[in-house]
mmCIF file of C-alpha atoms in Angstrom:
data_model
loop_
_atom_site.group_PDB
_atom_site.id
_atom_site.type_symbol
_atom_site.label_atom_id
_atom_site.label_comp_id
_atom_site.label_asym_id
_atom_site.label_seq_id
_atom_site.Cartn_x
_atom_site.Cartn_y
_atom_site.Cartn_z
ATOM 1 C CA MET A 1 -3.902 1.756 41.536
ATOM 2 C CA GLY A 2 -6.260 3.661 43.886
ATOM 3 C CA HIS A 3 -5.988 6.792 41.735
ATOM 4 C CA SER A 4 -6.952 4.807 38.643
ATOM 5 C CA ALA A 5 -10.006 3.334 40.368
ATOM 6 C CA GLN A 6 -11.025 6.760 41.649
ATOM 7 C CA SER A 7 -10.764 8.394 38.231
ATOM 8 C CA SER A 8 -12.685 5.581 36.557
ATOM 9 C CA ALA A 9 -15.449 5.875 39.138
ATOM 10 C CA SER A 10 -15.842 9.620 38.632
ATOM 11 C CA GLU A 11 -15.311 9.578 34.867
ATOM 12 C CA PRO A 12 -16.837 6.582 33.062
ATOM 13 C CA ALA A 13 -14.670 5.228 30.266
ATOM 14 C CA PRO A 14 -15.810 6.290 26.799
ATOM 15 C CA GLN A 15 -17.737 3.614 24.963
ATOM 16 C CA ALA A 16 -15.973 2.136 21.945
ATOM 17 C CA GLN A 17 -17.303 3.611 18.715
ATOM 18 C CA LEU A 18 -16.398 0.594 16.579
ATOM 19 C CA LYS A 19 -16.772 -3.046 17.606
ATOM 20 C CA ILE A 20 -15.623 -5.923 15.407
ATOM 21 C CA GLY A 21 -16.136 -9.647 15.902
ATOM 22 C CA PHE A 22 -13.642 -11.848 14.063
ATOM 23 C CA VAL A 23 -14.328 -15.361 12.781
ATOM 24 C CA LEU A 24 -11.137 -17.184 11.800
ATOM 25 C CA ALA A 25 -11.259 -20.011 9.277
ATOM 26 C CA ARG A 26 -9.077 -23.085 9.554
ATOM 27 C CA SER A 27 -5.731 -22.219 7.893
ATOM 28 C CA PHE A 28 -6.693 -18.529 7.882
ATOM 29 C CA THR A 29 -4.354 -15.895 6.449
ATOM 30 C CA LEU A 30 -2.491 -14.361 9.383
ATOM 31 C CA SER A 31 -1.460 -11.182 7.533
ATOM 32 C CA ALA A 32 -5.063 -10.238 6.694
ATOM 33 C CA PHE A 33 -6.159 -10.700 10.318
ATOM 34 C CA ALA A 34 -3.098 -8.992 11.813
ATOM 35 C CA LEU A 35 -3.208 -5.942 9.544
ATOM 36 C CA PHE A 36 -6.931 -5.449 10.096
ATOM 37 C CA VAL A 37 -6.878 -5.824 13.892
ATOM 38 C CA ASP A 38 -3.692 -3.761 14.290
ATOM 39 C CA THR A 39 -5.260 -0.917 12.330
ATOM 40 C CA LEU A 40 -8.108 -0.999 14.861
ATOM 41 C CA ARG A 41 -5.671 -1.175 17.787
ATOM 42 C CA LEU A 42 -3.642 1.817 16.652
ATOM 43 C CA ALA A 43 -6.731 3.854 15.819
ATOM 44 C CA SER A 44 -8.311 3.083 19.186
ATOM 45 C CA ASP A 45 -5.844 4.922 21.424
ATOM 46 C CA GLN A 46 -2.969 7.396 21.315
ATOM 47 C CA LEU A 47 0.766 7.092 22.015
ATOM 48 C CA ASP A 48 0.766 3.382 21.102
ATOM 49 C CA ARG A 49 -0.700 2.313 24.454
ATOM 50 C CA SER A 50 -2.916 -0.330 22.797
ATOM 51 C CA GLY A 51 -5.914 0.754 24.848
ATOM 52 C CA ARG A 52 -9.345 -0.205 23.542
ATOM 53 C CA VAL A 53 -10.754 3.288 23.901
ATOM 54 C CA LEU A 54 -12.389 3.987 20.544
ATOM 55 C CA ALA A 55 -12.538 0.459 19.131
ATOM 56 C CA ASP A 56 -12.955 -3.017 20.537
ATOM 57 C CA TRP A 57 -12.790 -6.520 19.090
ATOM 58 C CA GLN A 58 -13.213 -10.185 19.920
ATOM 59 C CA VAL A 59 -12.143 -13.409 18.215
ATOM 60 C CA LEU A 60 -15.320 -15.495 18.147
ATOM 61 C CA GLY A 61 -15.505 -19.276 18.044
ATOM 62 C CA SER A 62 -17.776 -22.251 18.591
ATOM 63 C CA THR A 63 -15.053 -23.590 20.931
ATOM 64 C CA ARG A 64 -12.029 -22.100 22.677
ATOM 65 C CA LEU A 65 -9.654 -24.431 20.832
ATOM 66 C CA LEU A 66 -6.671 -22.814 19.101
ATOM 67 C CA ILE A 67 -7.175 -21.980 15.421
ATOM 68 C CA THR A 68 -4.128 -22.602 13.245
ATOM 69 C CA SER A 69 -3.288 -20.115 10.504
ATOM 70 C CA SER A 70 -1.855 -21.075 7.108
ATOM 71 C CA CYS A 71 1.642 -20.206 8.375
ATOM 72 C CA GLY A 72 1.286 -22.337 11.514
ATOM 73 C CA VAL A 73 0.772 -19.565 14.095
ATOM 74 C CA GLN A 74 -2.206 -20.311 16.346
ATOM 75 C CA VAL A 75 -4.798 -17.887 17.740
ATOM 76 C CA ALA A 76 -7.219 -18.588 20.591
ATOM 77 C CA PRO A 77 -10.838 -17.378 20.420
ATOM 78 C CA THR A 78 -11.617 -14.813 23.120
ATOM 79 C CA SER A 79 -15.412 -15.169 23.093
ATOM 80 C CA ASP A 80 -18.189 -17.622 22.362
ATOM 81 C CA PHE A 81 -20.816 -16.830 19.724
ATOM 82 C CA ILE A 82 -22.686 -14.131 21.625
ATOM 83 C CA ASP A 83 -25.467 -11.922 20.227
ATOM 84 C CA PRO A 84 -24.067 -10.612 16.898
ATOM 85 C CA CYS A 85 -25.902 -7.316 17.461
ATOM 86 C CA GLN A 86 -23.205 -6.448 20.023
ATOM 87 C CA PHE A 87 -20.878 -5.825 17.073
ATOM 88 C CA ASP A 88 -20.888 -3.238 14.322
ATOM 89 C CA TYR A 89 -19.345 -5.774 11.925
ATOM 90 C CA ILE A 90 -18.528 -9.481 11.827
ATOM 91 C CA ALA A 91 -15.318 -10.100 9.857
ATOM 92 C CA VAL A 92 -14.608 -13.563 8.442
ATOM 93 C CA VAL A 93 -10.908 -14.175 7.813
ATOM 94 C CA GLY A 94 -10.405 -16.821 5.126
ATOM 95 C CA GLY A 95 -7.299 -18.687 4.124
ATOM 96 C CA LEU A 96 -6.309 -21.719 2.071
ATOM 97 C CA LEU A 97 -9.020 -22.684 -0.420
ATOM 98 C CA THR A 98 -7.878 -26.311 -0.306
ATOM 99 C CA VAL A 99 -9.328 -26.747 3.204
ATOM 100 C CA GLU A 100 -12.465 -28.835 2.779
ATOM 101 C CA GLN A 101 -14.463 -27.372 5.696
ATOM 102 C CA PRO A 102 -12.931 -24.018 6.677
ATOM 103 C CA VAL A 103 -15.587 -23.339 9.367
ATOM 104 C CA ASP A 104 -17.982 -25.629 11.228
ATOM 105 C CA HIS A 105 -21.775 -25.730 10.976
ATOM 106 C CA GLU A 106 -22.240 -23.718 14.165
ATOM 107 C CA THR A 107 -20.151 -20.911 12.680
ATOM 108 C CA VAL A 108 -22.260 -20.877 9.519
ATOM 109 C CA ARG A 109 -25.423 -20.691 11.640
ATOM 110 C CA PHE A 110 -23.939 -17.764 13.560
ATOM 111 C CA LEU A 111 -23.110 -15.882 10.339
ATOM 112 C CA LYS A 112 -26.627 -16.448 9.008
ATOM 113 C CA ARG A 113 -28.084 -15.238 12.294
ATOM 114 C CA ALA A 114 -25.929 -12.093 12.115
ATOM 115 C CA ALA A 115 -27.093 -11.421 8.559
ATOM 116 C CA SER A 116 -30.741 -11.937 9.503
ATOM 117 C CA LYS A 117 -30.353 -9.332 12.250
ATOM 118 C CA GLY A 118 -28.827 -6.820 9.846
ATOM 119 C CA VAL A 119 -25.254 -6.965 11.177
ATOM 120 C CA PRO A 120 -22.840 -6.130 8.318
ATOM 121 C CA LEU A 121 -20.505 -8.968 7.301
ATOM 122 C CA LEU A 122 -16.952 -8.604 5.987
ATOM 123 C CA GLY A 123 -14.983 -11.185 3.997
ATOM 124 C CA LEU A 124 -11.225 -10.725 4.466
ATOM 125 C CA CYS A 125 -8.999 -12.460 1.923
ATOM 126 C CA THR A 126 -10.907 -15.633 0.980
ATOM 127 C CA GLY A 127 -13.423 -15.060 3.769
ATOM 128 C CA SER A 128 -15.759 -13.953 0.976
ATOM 129 C CA PHE A 129 -15.792 -17.590 -0.252
ATOM 130 C CA ILE A 130 -17.112 -18.676 3.157
ATOM 131 C CA LEU A 131 -19.834 -16.015 3.084
ATOM 132 C CA ALA A 132 -20.781 -16.926 -0.491
ATOM 133 C CA GLU A 133 -20.895 -20.636 0.388
ATOM 134 C CA ALA A 134 -23.342 -19.756 3.156
ATOM 135 C CA GLY A 135 -25.530 -17.914 0.637
ATOM 136 C CA LEU A 136 -24.757 -14.504 2.131
ATOM 137 C CA MET A 137 -23.206 -12.716 -0.887
ATOM 138 C CA LYS A 138 -25.833 -13.282 -3.599
ATOM 139 C CA GLU A 139 -27.118 -9.715 -3.658
ATOM 140 C CA HIS A 140 -23.701 -8.114 -3.235
ATOM 141 C CA GLU A 141 -20.627 -7.500 -5.369
ATOM 142 C CA THR A 142 -17.618 -9.396 -4.067
ATOM 143 C CA CYS A 143 -14.020 -8.233 -4.293
ATOM 144 C CA VAL A 144 -11.450 -11.040 -4.576
ATOM 145 C CA SER A 145 -7.791 -11.260 -5.451
ATOM 146 C CA TRP A 146 -7.046 -11.711 -9.147
ATOM 147 C CA LEU A 147 -5.345 -14.924 -8.003
ATOM 148 C CA HIS A 148 -8.683 -16.392 -6.842
ATOM 149 C CA TYR A 149 -11.011 -14.844 -9.404
ATOM 150 C CA HIS A 150 -11.521 -17.919 -11.601
ATOM 151 C CA GLN A 151 -12.080 -20.169 -8.576
ATOM 152 C CA PHE A 152 -14.762 -17.817 -7.272
ATOM 153 C CA ARG A 153 -16.521 -17.737 -10.662
ATOM 154 C CA GLU A 154 -16.433 -21.523 -10.896
ATOM 155 C CA ARG A 155 -17.868 -22.001 -7.409
ATOM 156 C CA PHE A 156 -20.397 -19.162 -7.542
ATOM 157 C CA PRO A 157 -21.264 -18.462 -11.202
ATOM 158 C CA ASP A 158 -24.369 -16.433 -10.282
ATOM 159 C CA HIS A 159 -22.471 -14.003 -8.015
ATOM 160 C CA ALA A 160 -21.153 -10.571 -9.006
ATOM 161 C CA VAL A 161 -17.375 -10.494 -8.505
ATOM 162 C CA ARG A 162 -14.510 -8.240 -9.514
ATOM 163 C CA PRO A 163 -10.739 -8.862 -9.309
ATOM 164 C CA ASP A 164 -9.471 -5.350 -9.973
ATOM 165 C CA ARG A 165 -10.359 -3.426 -6.791
ATOM 166 C CA LEU A 166 -8.565 -3.620 -3.430
ATOM 167 C CA PHE A 167 -11.794 -3.871 -1.475
ATOM 168 C CA ASN A 168 -15.510 -3.292 -1.715
ATOM 169 C CA LEU A 169 -17.581 -1.792 1.085
ATOM 170 C CA GLU A 170 -21.354 -1.639 0.940
ATOM 171 C CA ARG A 171 -23.832 -0.911 3.719
ATOM 172 C CA LYS A 172 -24.265 -4.557 4.757
ATOM 173 C CA ARG A 173 -21.310 -6.334 3.132
ATOM 174 C CA GLY A 174 -17.612 -5.764 2.629
ATOM 175 C CA SER A 175 -14.823 -7.798 1.069
ATOM 176 C CA CYS A 176 -11.153 -7.348 0.289
ATOM 177 C CA ALA A 177 -8.490 -9.019 -1.818
ATOM 178 C CA GLY A 178 -6.291 -9.843 1.164
ATOM 179 C CA GLY A 179 -2.755 -8.768 2.010
ATOM 180 C CA SER A 180 -2.352 -5.067 2.729
ATOM 181 C CA SER A 181 -5.865 -4.329 1.447
ATOM 182 C CA ALA A 182 -7.121 -5.590 4.837
ATOM 183 C CA ALA A 183 -5.541 -2.501 6.398
ATOM 184 C CA ASP A 184 -7.199 -0.309 3.769
ATOM 185 C CA LEU A 185 -10.622 -1.778 4.527
ATOM 186 C CA ALA A 186 -10.052 -1.384 8.278
ATOM 187 C CA ALA A 187 -8.923 2.211 7.753
ATOM 188 C CA ALA A 188 -12.113 2.967 5.814
ATOM 189 C CA LEU A 189 -14.173 1.686 8.763
ATOM 190 C CA VAL A 190 -12.097 3.699 11.232
ATOM 191 C CA ARG A 191 -12.665 6.834 9.178
ATOM 192 C CA ARG A 192 -16.399 6.092 8.943
ATOM 193 C CA HIS A 193 -16.996 5.301 12.634
ATOM 194 C CA ILE A 194 -14.245 7.099 14.562
ATOM 195 C CA SER A 195 -12.412 9.918 12.752
ATOM 196 C CA ARG A 196 -9.913 10.802 10.070
ATOM 197 C CA ASP A 197 -7.374 11.590 12.792
ATOM 198 C CA ALA A 198 -7.678 8.063 14.166
ATOM 199 C CA GLU A 199 -7.246 6.640 10.667
ATOM 200 C CA ARG A 200 -4.174 8.817 10.065
ATOM 201 C CA ASN A 201 -2.630 7.820 13.393
ATOM 202 C CA ALA A 202 -3.032 4.108 12.671
ATOM 203 C CA LEU A 203 -1.581 4.299 9.169
ATOM 204 C CA GLU A 204 1.380 6.434 10.248
ATOM 205 C CA VAL A 205 2.387 3.935 12.931
ATOM 206 C CA LEU A 206 1.990 1.078 10.444
ATOM 207 C CA GLN A 207 4.271 3.012 8.049
ATOM 208 C CA ILE A 208 1.537 3.075 5.397
ATOM 209 C CA GLU A 209 1.925 6.261 3.395
ATOM 210 C CA LYS A 210 -1.769 6.791 2.690
ATOM 211 C CA ALA A 211 -5.066 4.978 2.829
ATOM 212 C CA ARG A 212 -6.174 3.529 -0.479
ATOM 213 C CA SER A 213 -9.848 3.673 -1.366
ATOM 214 C CA GLN A 214 -12.091 0.939 -2.723
ATOM 215 C CA PHE A 215 -11.615 2.493 -6.148
ATOM 216 C CA ASP A 216 -7.842 1.857 -6.163
ATOM 217 C CA ILE A 217 -6.795 -1.156 -8.203
ATOM 218 C CA GLN A 218 -4.921 -4.245 -7.072
ATOM 219 C CA THR A 219 -1.155 -4.164 -7.460
ATOM 220 C CA ARG A 220 -0.766 -6.428 -10.391
ATOM 221 C CA GLN A 221 0.418 -5.750 -13.932
ATOM 222 C CA PRO A 222 -1.741 -7.179 -16.724
ATOM 223 C CA LEU A 223 -0.343 -9.124 -19.665
ATOM 224 C CA CYS A 224 0.409 -5.918 -21.546
ATOM 225 C CA GLU A 225 2.462 -2.938 -20.403
ATOM 226 C CA TYR A 226 1.652 -0.591 -17.523
ATOM 227 C CA PHE A 227 -0.384 2.556 -18.148
ATOM 228 C CA ASN A 228 -0.563 5.354 -15.605
ATOM 229 C CA ASP A 229 -4.334 5.530 -15.306
ATOM 230 C CA SER A 230 -6.301 3.465 -12.795
ATOM 231 C CA ARG A 231 -9.359 3.228 -15.082
ATOM 232 C CA VAL A 232 -7.302 1.878 -17.980
ATOM 233 C CA MET A 233 -5.520 -0.618 -15.728
ATOM 234 C CA SER A 234 -8.794 -1.712 -14.174
ATOM 235 C CA ALA A 235 -10.343 -2.252 -17.609
ATOM 236 C CA LEU A 236 -7.289 -4.241 -18.735
ATOM 237 C CA ILE A 237 -7.453 -6.504 -15.689
ATOM 238 C CA THR A 238 -11.161 -7.088 -16.330
ATOM 239 C CA MET A 239 -10.334 -7.934 -19.953
ATOM 240 C CA GLU A 240 -7.821 -10.502 -18.714
ATOM 241 C CA GLN A 241 -10.526 -12.208 -16.699
ATOM 242 C CA HIS A 242 -12.757 -12.497 -19.787
ATOM 243 C CA LEU A 243 -10.318 -13.551 -22.497
ATOM 244 C CA GLU A 244 -12.727 -16.252 -23.632
ATOM 245 C CA GLY A 245 -15.368 -13.562 -24.292
ATOM 246 C CA GLY A 246 -18.615 -12.849 -22.520
ATOM 247 C CA ILE A 247 -18.080 -9.138 -21.889
ATOM 248 C CA THR A 248 -18.731 -6.178 -24.186
ATOM 249 C CA ILE A 249 -16.918 -2.856 -24.484
ATOM 250 C CA GLU A 250 -20.030 -1.197 -23.025
ATOM 251 C CA GLN A 251 -19.804 -3.445 -19.957
ATOM 252 C CA LEU A 252 -16.088 -2.712 -19.606
ATOM 253 C CA ALA A 253 -16.833 1.002 -19.712
ATOM 254 C CA ALA A 254 -19.584 0.649 -17.116
ATOM 255 C CA SER A 255 -17.200 -1.256 -14.794
ATOM 256 C CA VAL A 256 -15.032 1.885 -14.547
ATOM 257 C CA ARG A 257 -18.018 4.264 -14.533
ATOM 258 C CA LEU A 258 -17.545 5.586 -18.053
ATOM 259 C CA SER A 259 -19.579 5.531 -21.244
ATOM 260 C CA ARG A 260 -18.263 3.578 -24.212
ATOM 261 C CA ARG A 261 -17.255 6.800 -25.958
ATOM 262 C CA GLN A 262 -15.412 8.060 -22.856
ATOM 263 C CA LEU A 263 -13.563 4.758 -22.512
ATOM 264 C CA GLU A 264 -12.542 4.805 -26.158
ATOM 265 C CA ARG A 265 -11.218 8.368 -25.854
ATOM 266 C CA LEU A 266 -9.330 7.434 -22.669
ATOM 267 C CA PHE A 267 -7.731 4.360 -24.274
ATOM 268 C CA THR A 268 -6.748 6.321 -27.372
ATOM 269 C CA GLU A 269 -5.100 8.957 -25.185
ATOM 270 C CA LYS A 270 -3.315 6.586 -22.785
ATOM 271 C CA THR A 271 -2.557 3.493 -24.878
ATOM 272 C CA ARG A 272 -2.711 4.742 -28.490
ATOM 273 C CA MET A 273 -5.203 2.007 -29.307
ATOM 274 C CA SER A 274 -8.910 1.363 -28.931
ATOM 275 C CA PRO A 275 -10.317 -0.854 -26.147
ATOM 276 C CA ALA A 276 -11.292 -3.424 -28.789
ATOM 277 C CA LEU A 277 -7.733 -3.561 -30.147
ATOM 278 C CA ALA A 278 -6.273 -3.768 -26.625
ATOM 279 C CA PHE A 279 -8.665 -6.643 -25.860
ATOM 280 C CA ARG A 280 -7.588 -8.495 -29.031
ATOM 281 C CA ARG A 281 -3.913 -7.943 -28.158
ATOM 282 C CA LEU A 282 -4.429 -9.415 -24.687
ATOM 283 C CA ARG A 283 -6.217 -12.428 -26.131
ATOM 284 C CA LEU A 284 -3.463 -13.052 -28.665
ATOM 285 C CA ASP A 285 -0.704 -12.542 -26.082
ATOM 286 C CA ARG A 286 -2.366 -15.148 -23.889
ATOM 287 C CA ALA A 287 -2.716 -17.519 -26.841
ATOM 288 C CA LYS A 288 0.984 -17.116 -27.575
ATOM 289 C CA GLN A 289 1.838 -18.022 -23.970
ATOM 290 C CA ILE A 290 -0.321 -21.148 -24.140
ATOM 291 C CA LEU A 291 1.199 -22.228 -27.467
ATOM 292 C CA GLN A 292 4.732 -21.800 -26.145
ATOM 293 C CA THR A 293 4.168 -23.677 -22.897
ATOM 294 C CA SER A 294 1.638 -26.428 -23.681
ATOM 295 C CA LYS A 295 0.677 -29.042 -26.246
ATOM 296 C CA LYS A 296 -2.981 -28.049 -26.267
ATOM 297 C CA PRO A 297 -4.543 -28.340 -29.778
ATOM 298 C CA ILE A 298 -4.647 -25.049 -31.664
ATOM 299 C CA ILE A 299 -8.446 -25.101 -31.929
ATOM 300 C CA GLU A 300 -8.673 -25.331 -28.118
ATOM 301 C CA VAL A 301 -6.225 -22.445 -27.738
ATOM 302 C CA ALA A 302 -8.362 -20.393 -30.121
ATOM 303 C CA LEU A 303 -11.517 -21.148 -28.133
ATOM 304 C CA ASP A 304 -9.764 -20.332 -24.842
ATOM 305 C CA VAL A 305 -9.169 -16.761 -26.019
ATOM 306 C CA GLY A 306 -12.513 -16.128 -27.657
ATOM 307 C CA PHE A 307 -12.030 -17.094 -31.318
ATOM 308 C CA VAL A 308 -14.728 -19.311 -32.807
ATOM 309 C CA ASN A 309 -12.558 -21.037 -35.447
ATOM 310 C CA THR A 310 -8.905 -21.669 -36.254
ATOM 311 C CA SER A 311 -8.883 -19.813 -39.574
ATOM 312 C CA HIS A 312 -9.837 -16.464 -38.032
ATOM 313 C CA PHE A 313 -7.490 -17.104 -35.105
ATOM 314 C CA THR A 314 -4.570 -17.989 -37.412
ATOM 315 C CA LYS A 315 -5.176 -14.924 -39.595
ATOM 316 C CA GLU A 316 -5.178 -12.510 -36.611
ATOM 317 C CA PHE A 317 -2.222 -14.284 -35.013
ATOM 318 C CA ARG A 318 -0.092 -14.059 -38.185
ATOM 319 C CA ARG A 319 -1.033 -10.393 -38.630
ATOM 320 C CA THR A 320 0.168 -9.619 -35.085
ATOM 321 C CA TYR A 321 3.293 -11.797 -34.769
ATOM 322 C CA GLY A 322 4.310 -12.470 -38.370
ATOM 323 C CA GLN A 323 4.074 -16.219 -37.779
ATOM 324 C CA THR A 324 1.280 -18.781 -37.579
ATOM 325 C CA PRO A 325 0.396 -20.413 -34.250
ATOM 326 C CA ALA A 326 2.038 -23.663 -35.431
ATOM 327 C CA GLU A 327 5.259 -21.836 -36.333
ATOM 328 C CA ILE A 328 5.370 -20.102 -32.916
ATOM 329 C CA ARG A 329 4.919 -23.466 -31.191
ATOM 330 C CA ASP A 330 7.667 -25.096 -33.287
ATOM 331 C CA SER A 331 10.074 -22.235 -32.528
ATOM 332 C CA ALA A 332 9.447 -22.569 -28.797
ATOM 333 C CA ALA A 333 9.999 -26.348 -28.998
ATOM 334 C CA ARG A 334 13.338 -25.871 -30.770
ATOM 335 C CA ILE A 335 14.481 -23.401 -28.101
ATOM 336 C CA ARG A 336 13.585 -25.879 -25.356
ATOM 337 C CA GLU A 337 15.430 -28.694 -27.107
ATOM 338 C CA ALA A 338 18.589 -26.658 -27.782
ATOM 339 C CA PRO A 339 20.141 -27.035 -24.276
ATOM 340 C CA ARG A 340 19.596 -30.808 -24.395
ATOM 341 C CA ASP A 341 21.336 -31.063 -27.751
ATOM 342 C CA THR A 342 24.274 -29.010 -26.421
ATOM 343 C CA ALA A 343 24.525 -31.231 -23.355
ATOM 344 C CA ARG A 344 24.545 -34.389 -25.521
ATOM 345 C CA GLN A 345 27.368 -32.958 -27.682
ATOM 346 C CA ARG A 346 29.453 -32.401 -24.567
#
């Protein structure tokens, strides 16, 4: 004990190079918080001693009451809302979107104060919804999970959002899709502020093979088959989010940093079809799913996938599947009724 005090007196402890303040929403996602903070913990010290040598963090709150996560585990804030300039980043951990007021008014005021002072803000999982609701994501591109993409567009139609990337990290804003991408975002910050060795140490202990960048795509297979090219997969996911129309091939190309001609050559090489044909296939595949699982009128199905009238939709549908939309729906209905008929015969 005396030796420790003596050494600390003669050799001042190194100042943490990365400081994060966490804001936890009601029903926050525990995995996003845990993976992010554990990446910091493991990068901060060596030999798994959990020392806060190179990084430090606090859970901030308007009260010290326990905050319950979506899985029921509770976390206690460790600090009041102090000067946000004491942190390099403020990370908002979101959770269930069904919670009516995920953070209180004092928390929103704190986030706005942090933004006004130039402190970068991070939205983990659905934390980006909280930042957008506070008006703090208008000038920034937001990364969300493909699962929450449509909800984000409905709530914030004037915001730039993409559902294909794992995370997005700008100078003053960051966001991630949630899940393991929280560790990827944390690792990027560790690499930026501490070192590549610290990043490598954290990921090795977490048994994560390698850090994924913000240009890696979310682990989700689109409606059509898998293609071993991240740009093709990213474009396909973006197509899925715009089946009703509203995006051009030029815009798709720009979203993966290619020209239209480059995208067309890439699609021809990897998928044996043009981007326009792939887009039409996705739209028709989605229409087929709707027809087989709902009673929605055919004209509404056509409009849902970007066709302006039923005649054009029916013509393209028959050309692709050899049957009309009505015939596909009837076939699906007969298949559903078959087990009931068998049961009645028994």
